[in-house]
mmCIF file of the N, C-alpha and C atoms, coordinates in Angstrom:
data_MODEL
# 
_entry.id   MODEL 
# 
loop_
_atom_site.group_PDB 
_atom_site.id 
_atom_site.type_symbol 
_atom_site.label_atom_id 
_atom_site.label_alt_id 
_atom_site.label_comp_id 
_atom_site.label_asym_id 
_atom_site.label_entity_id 
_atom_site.label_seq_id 
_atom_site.pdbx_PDB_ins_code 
_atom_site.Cartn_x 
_atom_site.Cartn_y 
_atom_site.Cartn_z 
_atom_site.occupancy 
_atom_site.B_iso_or_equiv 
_atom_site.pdbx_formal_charge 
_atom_site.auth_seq_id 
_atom_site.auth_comp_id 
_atom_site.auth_asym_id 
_atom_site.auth_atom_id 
_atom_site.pdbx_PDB_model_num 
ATOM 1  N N  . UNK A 1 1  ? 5.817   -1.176 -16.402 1.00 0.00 ? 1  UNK A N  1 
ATOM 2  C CA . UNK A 1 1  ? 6.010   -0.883 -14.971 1.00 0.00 ? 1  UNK A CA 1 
ATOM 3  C C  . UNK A 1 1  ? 4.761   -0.178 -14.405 1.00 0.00 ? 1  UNK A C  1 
ATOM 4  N N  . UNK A 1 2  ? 3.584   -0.840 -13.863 1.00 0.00 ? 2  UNK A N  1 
ATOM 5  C CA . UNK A 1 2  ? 2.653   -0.262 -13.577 1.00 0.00 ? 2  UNK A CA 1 
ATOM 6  C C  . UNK A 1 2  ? 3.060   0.295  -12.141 1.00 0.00 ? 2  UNK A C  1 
ATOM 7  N N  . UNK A 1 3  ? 4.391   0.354  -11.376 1.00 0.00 ? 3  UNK A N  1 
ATOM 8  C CA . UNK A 1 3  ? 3.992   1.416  -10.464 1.00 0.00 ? 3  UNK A CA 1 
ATOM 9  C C  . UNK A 1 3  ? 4.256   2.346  -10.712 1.00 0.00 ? 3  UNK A C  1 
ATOM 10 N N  . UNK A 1 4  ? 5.039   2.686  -11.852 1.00 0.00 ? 4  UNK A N  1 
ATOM 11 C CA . UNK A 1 4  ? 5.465   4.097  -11.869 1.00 0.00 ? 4  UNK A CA 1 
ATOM 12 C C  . UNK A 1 4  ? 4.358   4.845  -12.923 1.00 0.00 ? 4  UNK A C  1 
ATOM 13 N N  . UNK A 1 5  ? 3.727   4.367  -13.676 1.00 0.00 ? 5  UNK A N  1 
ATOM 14 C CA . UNK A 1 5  ? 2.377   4.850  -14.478 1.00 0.00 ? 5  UNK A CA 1 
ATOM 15 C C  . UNK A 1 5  ? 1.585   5.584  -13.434 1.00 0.00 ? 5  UNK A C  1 
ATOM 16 N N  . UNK A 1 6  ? 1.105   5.261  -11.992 1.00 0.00 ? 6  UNK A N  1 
ATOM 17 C CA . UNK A 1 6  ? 0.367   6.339  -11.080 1.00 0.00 ? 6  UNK A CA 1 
ATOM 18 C C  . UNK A 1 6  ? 1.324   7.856  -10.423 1.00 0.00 ? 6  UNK A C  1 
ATOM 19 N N  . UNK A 1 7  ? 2.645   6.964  -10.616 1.00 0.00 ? 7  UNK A N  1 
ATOM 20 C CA . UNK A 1 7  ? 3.787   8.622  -10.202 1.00 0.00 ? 7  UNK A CA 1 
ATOM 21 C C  . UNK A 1 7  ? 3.504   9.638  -11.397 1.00 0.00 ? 7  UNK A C  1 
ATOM 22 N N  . UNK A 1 8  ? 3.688   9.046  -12.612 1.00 0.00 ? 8  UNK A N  1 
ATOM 23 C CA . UNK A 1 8  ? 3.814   9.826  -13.651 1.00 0.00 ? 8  UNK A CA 1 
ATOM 24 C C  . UNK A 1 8  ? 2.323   10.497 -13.682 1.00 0.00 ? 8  UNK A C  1 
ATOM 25 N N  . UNK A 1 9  ? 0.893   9.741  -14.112 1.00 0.00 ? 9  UNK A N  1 
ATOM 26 C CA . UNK A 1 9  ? 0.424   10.874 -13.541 1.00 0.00 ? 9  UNK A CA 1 
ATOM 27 C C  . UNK A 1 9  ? -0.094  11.488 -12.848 1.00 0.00 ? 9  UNK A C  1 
ATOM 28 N N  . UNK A 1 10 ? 0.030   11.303 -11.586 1.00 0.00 ? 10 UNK A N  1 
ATOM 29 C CA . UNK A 1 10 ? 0.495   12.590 -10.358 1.00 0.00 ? 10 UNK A CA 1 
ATOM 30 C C  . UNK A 1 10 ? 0.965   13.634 -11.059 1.00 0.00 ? 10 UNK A C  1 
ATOM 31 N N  . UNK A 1 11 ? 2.340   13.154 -11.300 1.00 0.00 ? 11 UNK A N  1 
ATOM 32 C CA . UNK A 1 11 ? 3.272   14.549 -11.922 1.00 0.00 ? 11 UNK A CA 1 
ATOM 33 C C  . UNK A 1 11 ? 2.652   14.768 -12.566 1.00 0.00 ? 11 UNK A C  1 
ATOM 34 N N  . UNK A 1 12 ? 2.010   14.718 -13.970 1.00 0.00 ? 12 UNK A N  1 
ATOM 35 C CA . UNK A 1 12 ? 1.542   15.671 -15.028 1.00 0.00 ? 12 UNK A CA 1 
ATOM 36 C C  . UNK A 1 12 ? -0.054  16.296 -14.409 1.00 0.00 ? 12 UNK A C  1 
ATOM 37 N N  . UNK A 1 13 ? -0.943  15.416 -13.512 1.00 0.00 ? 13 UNK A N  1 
ATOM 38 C CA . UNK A 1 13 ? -1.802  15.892 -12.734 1.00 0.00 ? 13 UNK A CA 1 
ATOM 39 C C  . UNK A 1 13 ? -1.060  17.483 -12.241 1.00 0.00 ? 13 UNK A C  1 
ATOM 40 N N  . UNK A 1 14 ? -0.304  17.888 -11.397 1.00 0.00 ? 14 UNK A N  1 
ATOM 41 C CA . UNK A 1 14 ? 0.490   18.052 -10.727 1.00 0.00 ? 14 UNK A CA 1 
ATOM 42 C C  . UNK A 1 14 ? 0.765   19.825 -11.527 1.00 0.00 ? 14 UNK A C  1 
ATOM 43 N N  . UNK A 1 15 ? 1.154   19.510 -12.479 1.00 0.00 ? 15 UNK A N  1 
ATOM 44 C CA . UNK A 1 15 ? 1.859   20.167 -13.407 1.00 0.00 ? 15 UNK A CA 1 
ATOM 45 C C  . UNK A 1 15 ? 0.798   20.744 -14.088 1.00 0.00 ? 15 UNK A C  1 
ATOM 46 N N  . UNK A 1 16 ? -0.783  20.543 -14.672 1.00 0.00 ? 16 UNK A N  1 
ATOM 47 C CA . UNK A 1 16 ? -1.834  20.739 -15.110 1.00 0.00 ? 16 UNK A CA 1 
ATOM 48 C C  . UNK A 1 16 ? -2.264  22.011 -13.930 1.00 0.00 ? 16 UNK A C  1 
ATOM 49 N N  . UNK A 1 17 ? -2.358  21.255 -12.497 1.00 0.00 ? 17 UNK A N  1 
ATOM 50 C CA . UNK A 1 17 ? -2.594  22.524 -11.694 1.00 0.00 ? 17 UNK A CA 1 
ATOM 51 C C  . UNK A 1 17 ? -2.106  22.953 -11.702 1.00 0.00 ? 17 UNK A C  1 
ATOM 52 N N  . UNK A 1 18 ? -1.025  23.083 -11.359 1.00 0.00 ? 18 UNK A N  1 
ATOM 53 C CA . UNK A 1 18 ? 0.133   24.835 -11.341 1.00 0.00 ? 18 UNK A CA 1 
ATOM 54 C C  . UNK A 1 18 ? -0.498  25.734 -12.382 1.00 0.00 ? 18 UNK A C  1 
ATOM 55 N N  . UNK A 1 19 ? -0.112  24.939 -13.799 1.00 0.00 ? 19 UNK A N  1 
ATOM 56 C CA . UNK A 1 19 ? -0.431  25.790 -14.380 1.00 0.00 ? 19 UNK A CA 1 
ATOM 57 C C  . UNK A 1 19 ? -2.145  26.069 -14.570 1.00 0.00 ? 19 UNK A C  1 
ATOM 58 N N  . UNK A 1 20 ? -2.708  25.739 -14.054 1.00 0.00 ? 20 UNK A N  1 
ATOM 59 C CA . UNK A 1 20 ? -4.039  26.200 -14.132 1.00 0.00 ? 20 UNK A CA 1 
ATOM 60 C C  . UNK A 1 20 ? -4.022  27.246 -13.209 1.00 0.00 ? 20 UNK A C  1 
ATOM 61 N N  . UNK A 1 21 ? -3.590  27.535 -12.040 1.00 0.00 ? 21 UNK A N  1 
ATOM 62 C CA . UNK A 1 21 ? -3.312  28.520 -11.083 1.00 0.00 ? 21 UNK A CA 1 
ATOM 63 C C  . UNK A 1 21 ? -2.750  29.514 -11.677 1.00 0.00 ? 21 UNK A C  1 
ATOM 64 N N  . UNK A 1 22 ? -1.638  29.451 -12.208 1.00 0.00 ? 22 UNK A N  1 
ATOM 65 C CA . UNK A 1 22 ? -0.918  30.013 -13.237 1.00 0.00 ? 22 UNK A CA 1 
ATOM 66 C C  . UNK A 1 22 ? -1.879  31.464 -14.008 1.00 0.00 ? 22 UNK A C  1 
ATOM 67 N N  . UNK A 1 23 ? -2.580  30.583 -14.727 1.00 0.00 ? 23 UNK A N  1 
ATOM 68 C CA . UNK A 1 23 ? -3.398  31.212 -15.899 1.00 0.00 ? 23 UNK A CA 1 
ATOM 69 C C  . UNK A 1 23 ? -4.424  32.092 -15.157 1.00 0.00 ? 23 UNK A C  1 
ATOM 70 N N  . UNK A 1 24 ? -4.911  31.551 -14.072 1.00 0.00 ? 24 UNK A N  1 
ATOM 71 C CA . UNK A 1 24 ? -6.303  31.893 -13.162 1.00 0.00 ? 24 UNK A CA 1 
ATOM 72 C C  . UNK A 1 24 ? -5.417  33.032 -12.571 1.00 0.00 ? 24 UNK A C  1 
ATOM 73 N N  . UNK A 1 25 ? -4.393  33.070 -12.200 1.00 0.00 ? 25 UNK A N  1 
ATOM 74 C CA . UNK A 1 25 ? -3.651  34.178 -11.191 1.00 0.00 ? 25 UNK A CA 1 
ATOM 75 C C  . UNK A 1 25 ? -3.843  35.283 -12.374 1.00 0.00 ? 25 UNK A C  1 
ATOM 76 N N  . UNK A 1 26 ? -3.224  35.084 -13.321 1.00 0.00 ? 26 UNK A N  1 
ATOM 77 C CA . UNK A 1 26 ? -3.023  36.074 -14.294 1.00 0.00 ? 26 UNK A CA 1 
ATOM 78 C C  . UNK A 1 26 ? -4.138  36.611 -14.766 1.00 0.00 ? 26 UNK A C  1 
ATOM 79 N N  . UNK A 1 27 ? -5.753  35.655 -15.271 1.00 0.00 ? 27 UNK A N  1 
ATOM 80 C CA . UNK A 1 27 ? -6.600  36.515 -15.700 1.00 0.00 ? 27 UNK A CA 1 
ATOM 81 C C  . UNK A 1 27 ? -7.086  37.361 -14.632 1.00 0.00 ? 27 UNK A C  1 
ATOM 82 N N  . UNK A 1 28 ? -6.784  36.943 -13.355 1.00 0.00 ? 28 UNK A N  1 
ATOM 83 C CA . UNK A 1 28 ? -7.681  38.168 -12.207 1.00 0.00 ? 28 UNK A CA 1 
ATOM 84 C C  . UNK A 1 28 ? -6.669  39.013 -12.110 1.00 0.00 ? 28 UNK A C  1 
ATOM 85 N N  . UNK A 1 29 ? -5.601  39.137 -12.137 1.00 0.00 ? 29 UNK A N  1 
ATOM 86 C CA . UNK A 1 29 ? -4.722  40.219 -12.346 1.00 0.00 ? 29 UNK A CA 1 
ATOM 87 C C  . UNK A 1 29 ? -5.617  41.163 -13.409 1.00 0.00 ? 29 UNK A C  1 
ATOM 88 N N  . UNK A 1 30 ? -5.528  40.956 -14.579 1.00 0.00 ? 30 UNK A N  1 
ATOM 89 C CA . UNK A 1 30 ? -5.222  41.333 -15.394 1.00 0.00 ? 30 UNK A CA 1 
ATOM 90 C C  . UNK A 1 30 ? -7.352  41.958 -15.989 1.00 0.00 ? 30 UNK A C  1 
ATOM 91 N N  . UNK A 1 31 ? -7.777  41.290 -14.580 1.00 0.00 ? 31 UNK A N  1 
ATOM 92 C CA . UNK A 1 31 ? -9.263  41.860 -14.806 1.00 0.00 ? 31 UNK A CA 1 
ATOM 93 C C  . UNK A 1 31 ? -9.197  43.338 -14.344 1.00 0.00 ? 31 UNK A C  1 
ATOM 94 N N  . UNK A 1 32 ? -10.632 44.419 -14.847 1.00 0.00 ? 32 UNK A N  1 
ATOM 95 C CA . UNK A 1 32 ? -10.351 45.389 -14.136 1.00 0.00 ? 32 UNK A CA 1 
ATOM 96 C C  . UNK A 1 32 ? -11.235 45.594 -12.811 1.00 0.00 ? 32 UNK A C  1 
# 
């Protein structure tokens, strides 16, 4: 099913940023 192969990755695209935001939020938190 090649249309749903570009949804899927979106979503894991998707999901990679968050959590890259994620991690980035936390190390500047957590800088002094």
């Amino acid at each position: 099913m090649p249309e749903v192969a570009p949804v899927t990755i979106a979503v894991k695209w998707g999901g990679i940023k968050q959590t890259q935001s994620s991690v980035t939020s936390s190390a500047v938190e957590l800088e002094p």
